[in-house]
Short mmCIF file of C-alpha atoms in Angstrom, two decimals:
data_model
loop_
_atom_site.label_atom_id
_atom_site.label_comp_id
_atom_site.label_asym_id
_atom_site.label_seq_id
_atom_site.Cartn_x
_atom_site.Cartn_y
_atom_site.Cartn_z
CA MET A 1 23.34 -156.01 36.12
CA ALA A 2 23.58 -152.42 34.94
CA SER A 3 20.70 -151.09 32.88
CA LEU A 4 21.39 -150.58 29.18
CA SER A 5 21.52 -146.97 28.04
CA ARG A 6 18.76 -145.56 25.86
CA LEU A 7 21.15 -145.39 22.92
CA ARG A 8 22.34 -148.98 23.32
CA THR A 9 18.78 -150.23 23.83
CA ALA A 10 17.52 -148.52 20.67
CA ILE A 11 20.42 -149.86 18.59
CA GLU A 12 20.41 -153.40 19.96
CA ASP A 13 16.63 -153.69 19.67
CA GLY A 14 16.97 -152.75 16.01
CA VAL A 15 14.59 -149.79 16.16
CA LEU A 16 17.38 -147.28 15.55
CA VAL A 17 19.47 -148.13 12.49
CA LEU A 18 22.41 -145.81 11.93
CA PRO A 19 23.66 -145.22 8.38
CA GLU A 20 27.19 -146.26 7.51
CA GLY A 21 29.69 -143.57 8.32
CA PRO A 22 30.87 -141.36 11.18
CA VAL A 23 28.67 -140.48 14.15
CA THR A 24 29.21 -137.16 15.92
CA VAL A 25 28.05 -137.08 19.53
CA MET A 26 27.30 -133.49 20.52
CA ARG A 27 28.18 -132.36 24.06
CA PRO A 28 27.96 -135.75 25.79
CA ALA A 29 28.36 -136.08 29.53
CA VAL A 30 31.58 -137.85 30.48
CA ASP A 31 29.61 -141.00 31.38
CA TYR A 32 27.58 -141.06 28.15
CA ASP A 33 27.50 -144.52 26.55
CA ILE A 34 29.62 -143.80 23.47
CA ALA A 35 30.75 -147.43 23.60
CA ALA A 36 27.32 -148.28 22.20
CA LEU A 37 28.69 -146.91 18.92
CA LYS A 38 31.53 -149.45 18.79
CA ASN A 39 30.56 -150.51 15.26
CA HIS A 40 30.60 -146.93 14.00
CA ASP A 41 33.24 -144.21 13.74
CA ALA A 42 32.31 -142.21 16.84
CA GLN A 43 33.59 -138.69 17.31
CA VAL A 44 32.77 -135.97 19.83
CA MET A 45 31.89 -132.29 19.62
CA HIS A 46 32.44 -130.45 22.90
CA SER A 47 33.21 -126.90 23.96
CA LEU A 48 33.83 -127.72 27.64
CA CYS A 49 37.56 -128.21 28.01
CA THR A 50 37.32 -130.81 30.80
CA SER A 51 35.06 -133.08 28.72
CA HIS A 52 37.07 -132.31 25.58
CA ARG A 53 40.22 -133.56 27.31
CA LEU A 54 38.60 -136.69 28.78
CA PHE A 55 37.23 -137.88 25.45
CA ALA A 56 40.51 -137.09 23.71
CA ASP A 57 42.34 -139.12 26.36
CA ALA A 58 39.95 -141.99 25.55
CA ASP A 59 41.14 -141.77 21.92
CA TYR A 60 37.98 -140.32 20.42
CA PRO A 61 38.39 -137.61 17.78
CA VAL A 62 37.21 -134.41 19.51
CA SER A 63 36.50 -130.96 18.14
CA ARG A 64 34.88 -127.75 19.34
CA GLU A 65 33.05 -127.63 16.02
CA MET A 66 30.83 -130.34 14.57
CA LEU A 67 32.87 -132.71 12.45
CA PRO A 68 31.36 -134.06 9.19
CA ALA A 69 29.14 -137.03 9.99
CA LYS A 70 26.33 -139.20 8.67
CA THR A 71 24.65 -139.21 12.08
CA ALA A 72 24.56 -136.51 14.76
CA ILE A 73 23.51 -137.39 18.30
CA VAL A 74 22.29 -134.38 20.26
CA VAL A 75 22.80 -135.02 23.98
CA VAL A 76 20.28 -132.60 25.46
CA PRO A 77 21.88 -129.86 27.60
CA ARG A 78 20.21 -127.90 30.39
CA SER A 79 19.81 -124.78 28.25
CA LYS A 80 16.67 -124.88 26.08
CA ALA A 81 18.11 -122.35 23.62
CA LEU A 82 21.36 -124.30 23.29
CA ALA A 83 19.44 -127.57 22.80
CA ARG A 84 17.45 -126.08 19.94
CA ALA A 85 20.60 -124.64 18.38
CA MET A 86 22.25 -128.06 18.54
CA VAL A 87 19.24 -129.66 16.82
CA ALA A 88 19.41 -127.04 14.07
CA GLU A 89 23.12 -127.64 13.54
CA ALA A 90 22.69 -131.42 13.53
CA ALA A 91 19.83 -131.23 11.03
CA ALA A 92 21.92 -129.03 8.75
CA LYS A 93 25.11 -131.11 8.84
CA ALA A 94 24.11 -134.78 9.19
CA GLU A 95 21.78 -137.22 7.44
CA LEU A 96 20.20 -138.62 10.61
CA VAL A 97 19.53 -136.65 13.79
CA VAL A 98 19.24 -138.52 17.11
CA ILE A 99 18.18 -136.68 20.24
CA ASP A 100 18.87 -138.27 23.62
CA GLY A 101 18.22 -136.73 27.01
CA ALA A 102 16.80 -136.92 30.50
CA LYS A 103 13.45 -135.47 31.49
CA THR A 104 15.23 -133.23 34.00
CA ASP A 105 17.22 -131.69 31.13
CA GLY A 106 14.10 -130.89 29.13
CA VAL A 107 13.98 -133.70 26.58
CA GLU A 108 10.19 -133.90 26.78
CA SER A 109 9.68 -130.27 25.77
CA LEU A 110 12.13 -130.80 22.90
CA TRP A 111 10.23 -133.95 21.90
CA THR A 112 6.96 -132.03 21.88
CA ALA A 113 8.41 -129.11 19.90
CA THR A 114 10.03 -131.41 17.35
CA ARG A 115 6.85 -133.42 16.75
CA LYS A 116 4.96 -130.17 16.32
CA VAL A 117 7.19 -129.50 13.31
CA LEU A 118 7.60 -133.02 11.92
CA GLY A 119 4.63 -135.02 13.18
CA PRO A 120 4.92 -138.53 14.71
CA LEU A 121 8.45 -139.79 15.35
CA PRO A 122 9.97 -143.06 16.60
CA SER A 123 11.30 -143.01 20.15
CA VAL A 124 12.37 -145.09 23.12
CA THR A 125 11.66 -144.03 26.70
CA LYS A 126 13.91 -145.39 29.43
CA ASP A 127 15.49 -144.37 32.73
CA HIS A 128 13.52 -141.13 33.09
CA GLY A 129 14.47 -139.97 29.62
CA ARG A 130 13.81 -140.36 25.92
CA ILE A 131 15.74 -140.95 22.71
CA PHE A 132 14.16 -140.14 19.34
CA TRP A 133 15.33 -139.57 15.79
CA PHE A 134 14.48 -138.22 12.37
CA ALA A 135 16.00 -137.65 8.93
CA ALA A 136 17.85 -134.38 8.40
CA THR A 137 15.68 -131.46 7.37
CA ASP A 138 15.84 -127.70 7.02
CA ALA A 139 12.67 -127.37 9.10
CA PHE A 140 14.68 -126.32 12.15
CA ALA A 141 16.73 -123.57 10.52
CA ASP A 142 15.00 -120.98 12.68
CA TRP A 143 16.30 -122.79 15.79
CA ALA A 144 19.90 -121.96 14.89
CA ALA A 145 21.83 -119.98 17.47
CA PRO A 146 22.36 -116.33 16.59
CA PRO A 147 25.85 -114.92 17.12
CA PRO A 148 26.64 -113.56 20.60
CA ALA A 149 24.51 -110.49 21.24
CA LYS A 150 24.87 -107.55 23.60
CA GLY A 151 22.16 -107.45 26.25
CA ASP A 152 20.66 -104.54 28.14
CA HIS A 153 23.54 -104.83 30.63
CA GLY A 154 26.01 -103.98 27.86
CA PHE A 155 27.75 -107.37 27.65
CA PHE A 156 27.79 -110.02 24.95
CA THR A 157 26.30 -113.40 25.93
CA THR A 158 25.04 -116.45 24.05
CA ALA A 159 22.83 -119.49 24.56
CA GLY A 160 24.19 -122.08 26.96
CA VAL A 161 26.50 -119.90 29.06
CA PHE A 162 25.97 -119.23 32.75
CA SER A 163 23.77 -116.21 33.44
CA ASP A 164 23.13 -115.55 29.76
CA GLY A 165 19.97 -113.60 30.56
CA GLY A 166 21.48 -111.02 32.89
CA ILE A 167 24.15 -110.26 35.47
CA ASP A 168 24.39 -112.90 38.18
CA LYS A 169 23.41 -111.46 41.55
CA GLY A 170 26.35 -113.03 43.34
CA SER A 171 28.85 -111.68 40.82
CA ALA A 172 27.31 -108.21 41.05
CA LEU A 173 27.62 -108.34 44.85
CA LEU A 174 31.27 -109.37 44.68
CA ALA A 175 32.11 -106.74 42.08
CA ALA A 176 30.68 -104.04 44.35
CA ALA A 177 32.70 -105.38 47.32
CA LEU A 178 36.09 -105.27 45.60
CA PRO A 179 38.45 -102.61 46.94
CA ALA A 180 39.37 -99.55 44.89
CA LYS A 181 42.89 -100.89 44.45
CA LEU A 182 43.77 -104.50 43.64
CA PRO A 183 47.07 -106.40 43.38
CA LYS A 184 49.06 -106.29 40.15
CA ARG A 185 48.74 -109.83 38.78
CA MET A 186 45.11 -110.94 38.97
CA ALA A 187 43.08 -113.94 37.80
CA ASP A 188 39.36 -114.59 37.43
CA LEU A 189 38.67 -118.30 37.95
CA GLY A 190 35.61 -119.52 36.09
CA ALA A 191 35.46 -116.15 34.38
CA GLY A 192 32.37 -116.89 32.29
CA TRP A 193 31.60 -114.08 29.88
CA GLY A 194 33.74 -111.63 31.81
CA TYR A 195 31.56 -109.61 34.17
CA LEU A 196 33.89 -109.88 37.19
CA SER A 197 36.93 -109.40 34.97
CA ASP A 198 35.49 -106.13 33.74
CA ALA A 199 35.10 -104.99 37.36
CA VAL A 200 38.69 -106.02 38.18
CA LEU A 201 40.10 -104.04 35.27
CA GLN A 202 38.30 -100.93 36.47
CA ARG A 203 40.29 -101.01 39.75
CA GLU A 204 43.63 -99.31 40.28
CA GLY A 205 46.86 -101.26 40.39
CA VAL A 206 46.04 -104.13 38.03
CA THR A 207 48.71 -104.77 35.40
CA ASN A 208 47.70 -108.28 34.27
CA LEU A 209 44.49 -110.30 34.36
CA ASP A 210 44.06 -113.95 33.35
CA LEU A 211 40.52 -115.08 32.53
CA ILE A 212 40.34 -118.83 33.14
CA GLU A 213 37.19 -120.48 31.81
CA ALA A 214 36.38 -124.07 30.86
CA GLU A 215 33.42 -123.34 28.57
CA ALA A 216 34.56 -122.07 25.18
CA LEU A 217 31.12 -120.58 24.45
CA ALA A 218 31.53 -118.31 27.47
CA LEU A 219 35.17 -117.51 26.77
CA ASP A 220 34.31 -116.45 23.22
CA CYS A 221 31.86 -113.94 24.71
CA ALA A 222 34.47 -112.79 27.22
CA LYS A 223 36.82 -111.98 24.35
CA LEU A 224 34.14 -109.67 22.94
CA ASN A 225 33.47 -108.06 26.31
CA ILE A 226 37.06 -107.64 27.50
CA THR A 227 39.27 -105.87 24.96
CA ASP A 228 41.74 -104.44 27.49
CA PRO A 229 45.31 -105.43 26.51
CA ARG A 230 46.03 -106.36 30.13
CA ALA A 231 43.69 -109.37 29.79
CA GLN A 232 44.76 -112.86 28.71
CA PHE A 233 42.30 -115.68 27.99
CA HIS A 234 42.75 -119.33 28.96
CA TRP A 235 40.44 -122.16 27.88
CA ALA A 236 41.26 -124.23 30.93
CA ASP A 237 39.93 -126.04 33.98
CA ALA A 238 40.29 -123.73 36.98
CA THR A 239 40.62 -126.74 39.30
CA SER A 240 43.87 -127.83 37.65
CA HIS A 241 45.27 -124.70 35.95
CA ARG A 242 48.76 -123.67 37.06
CA PRO A 243 50.09 -120.29 35.92
CA GLU A 244 53.68 -119.78 34.86
CA VAL A 245 53.94 -116.96 37.41
CA ALA A 246 51.92 -116.98 40.64
CA TYR A 247 49.07 -114.50 40.99
CA ASP A 248 48.90 -111.72 43.56
CA GLY A 249 45.12 -111.83 43.67
CA ILE A 250 42.18 -113.95 42.50
CA VAL A 251 38.45 -113.28 42.19
CA MET A 252 35.88 -116.01 41.63
CA ASN A 253 32.26 -117.02 41.70
CA PRO A 254 32.78 -120.78 41.44
CA PRO A 255 30.13 -123.06 39.95
CA PHE A 256 28.50 -125.69 42.12
CA HIS A 257 26.63 -127.77 39.55
CA VAL A 258 27.66 -130.59 37.24
CA GLY A 259 24.69 -130.75 34.91
CA ARG A 260 21.67 -130.39 37.17
CA LYS A 261 23.37 -132.07 40.12
CA GLY A 262 24.74 -129.88 42.89
CA ASP A 263 28.39 -130.59 43.69
CA THR A 264 29.96 -128.64 46.55
CA GLY A 265 33.22 -130.43 45.77
CA LEU A 266 33.58 -128.32 42.65
CA GLY A 267 33.67 -125.04 44.57
CA GLN A 268 35.96 -126.60 47.17
CA ALA A 269 38.35 -127.61 44.39
CA PHE A 270 38.33 -124.00 43.12
CA ILE A 271 39.36 -122.82 46.60
CA THR A 272 42.13 -125.39 46.98
CA GLN A 273 43.55 -124.64 43.54
CA ALA A 274 43.29 -120.88 44.04
CA ALA A 275 45.56 -121.19 47.07
CA LYS A 276 48.11 -123.05 44.93
CA MET A 277 48.04 -120.35 42.25
CA LEU A 278 48.74 -117.44 44.61
CA THR A 279 51.96 -115.98 45.93
CA PRO A 280 52.64 -116.42 49.67
CA GLN A 281 51.04 -113.02 50.29
CA GLY A 282 48.28 -113.59 47.74
CA LYS A 283 44.64 -112.59 48.23
CA LEU A 284 41.33 -114.19 47.26
CA TRP A 285 37.92 -112.56 46.88
CA MET A 286 35.08 -115.02 46.48
CA VAL A 287 31.27 -115.08 46.44
CA ALA A 288 29.10 -118.13 47.09
CA ASN A 289 25.48 -119.03 47.70
CA ARG A 290 24.89 -118.81 51.42
CA HIS A 291 23.98 -122.48 51.88
CA LEU A 292 27.26 -123.79 50.46
CA PRO A 293 29.72 -125.11 53.10
CA TYR A 294 33.00 -123.53 52.00
CA GLU A 295 34.27 -122.12 55.32
CA ALA A 296 36.25 -125.19 56.39
CA THR A 297 37.94 -125.49 52.99
CA LEU A 298 38.86 -121.80 53.07
CA ARG A 299 40.37 -122.14 56.56
CA ASP A 300 42.38 -125.17 55.41
CA ALA A 301 43.68 -123.33 52.35
CA PHE A 302 44.35 -119.84 53.83
CA ARG A 303 45.82 -118.53 57.05
CA HIS A 304 43.37 -115.65 57.30
CA VAL A 305 39.71 -115.75 56.23
CA GLU A 306 37.10 -113.08 56.81
CA GLU A 307 33.51 -112.82 55.68
CA LEU A 308 32.59 -109.48 54.16
CA PRO A 309 29.06 -108.03 54.18
CA GLY A 310 26.91 -110.04 51.78
CA SER A 311 23.18 -110.53 51.31
CA GLY A 312 20.45 -112.92 52.32
CA GLY A 313 21.34 -115.27 49.46
CA PHE A 314 25.10 -114.79 49.13
CA LYS A 315 28.21 -114.58 51.28
CA ILE A 316 31.50 -112.95 50.33
CA PHE A 317 34.90 -114.04 51.56
CA HIS A 318 38.29 -112.34 51.59
CA ALA A 319 41.09 -114.84 52.24
CA THR A 320 44.81 -114.08 52.42
CA ARG A 321 48.15 -115.85 52.83
CA PRO A 322 47.57 -119.28 51.30
CA GLN A 323 48.73 -122.29 53.27
CA ARG A 324 51.79 -124.05 51.87
#
């Protein structure tokens, strides 16, 4: 018999009593036990388009912004800064704040920091995680996320986006390896806050560039960083996006994590979909951590694959002529 979730356990044991009215679940994983809220009006806040679509397809009200609610459930993300910002928003907009997360995502440090402000709090520990709750308060106002800010590298970033503290080493390596002239119609898959896109637009020959990014927080930063009229922005899943007109070239530094779990299938899906998005003579430039096994997928998707000079931690590929 499957173990009950922390949320369901706390509710069914009667230790967590939710007030009457809507419950907003903030950034839940796709397997989060929202069904535990069957007696409440559950709604979802999510800025990741893949999760946004899945919950919408399951008939939950979904919004990028927090909808009005009596209860807000903060599902702890990997980013400490984003987690604190979510707590601040929940405490400002709901009557009851519930925080639920795994130890590997940092729930224990959030638990410690919250008790330091509020004192003892009720909680339930289960399945290598913790759920705890408290009445709304303005005591966490200083945890609120500031607007996107420009770092020393000259780009806007914000809490919770990939490489928010600096330029990713793999992306920097790929940007330096791009040729002086690129094809006309380009795309950046998993564009993040736009570092590779900026490098693409500095090359000759580019007339159009699509930035395709699933995380709205990152795409909002990209819109601040990339003001070139040749750029178009798409809040979309790169593993399923299909352009109206095929691209001549694609650059990408695909992710390989879902939460804290490594998933090589994600990068492989980027490769397979990139081949489908390109013209018959299309070209792909890609960087990956050296330990990731992408070579076979590249050879299946493209007729010609070469590895360009990389580094000890990263490898760069140039693939041409996608298989049809």
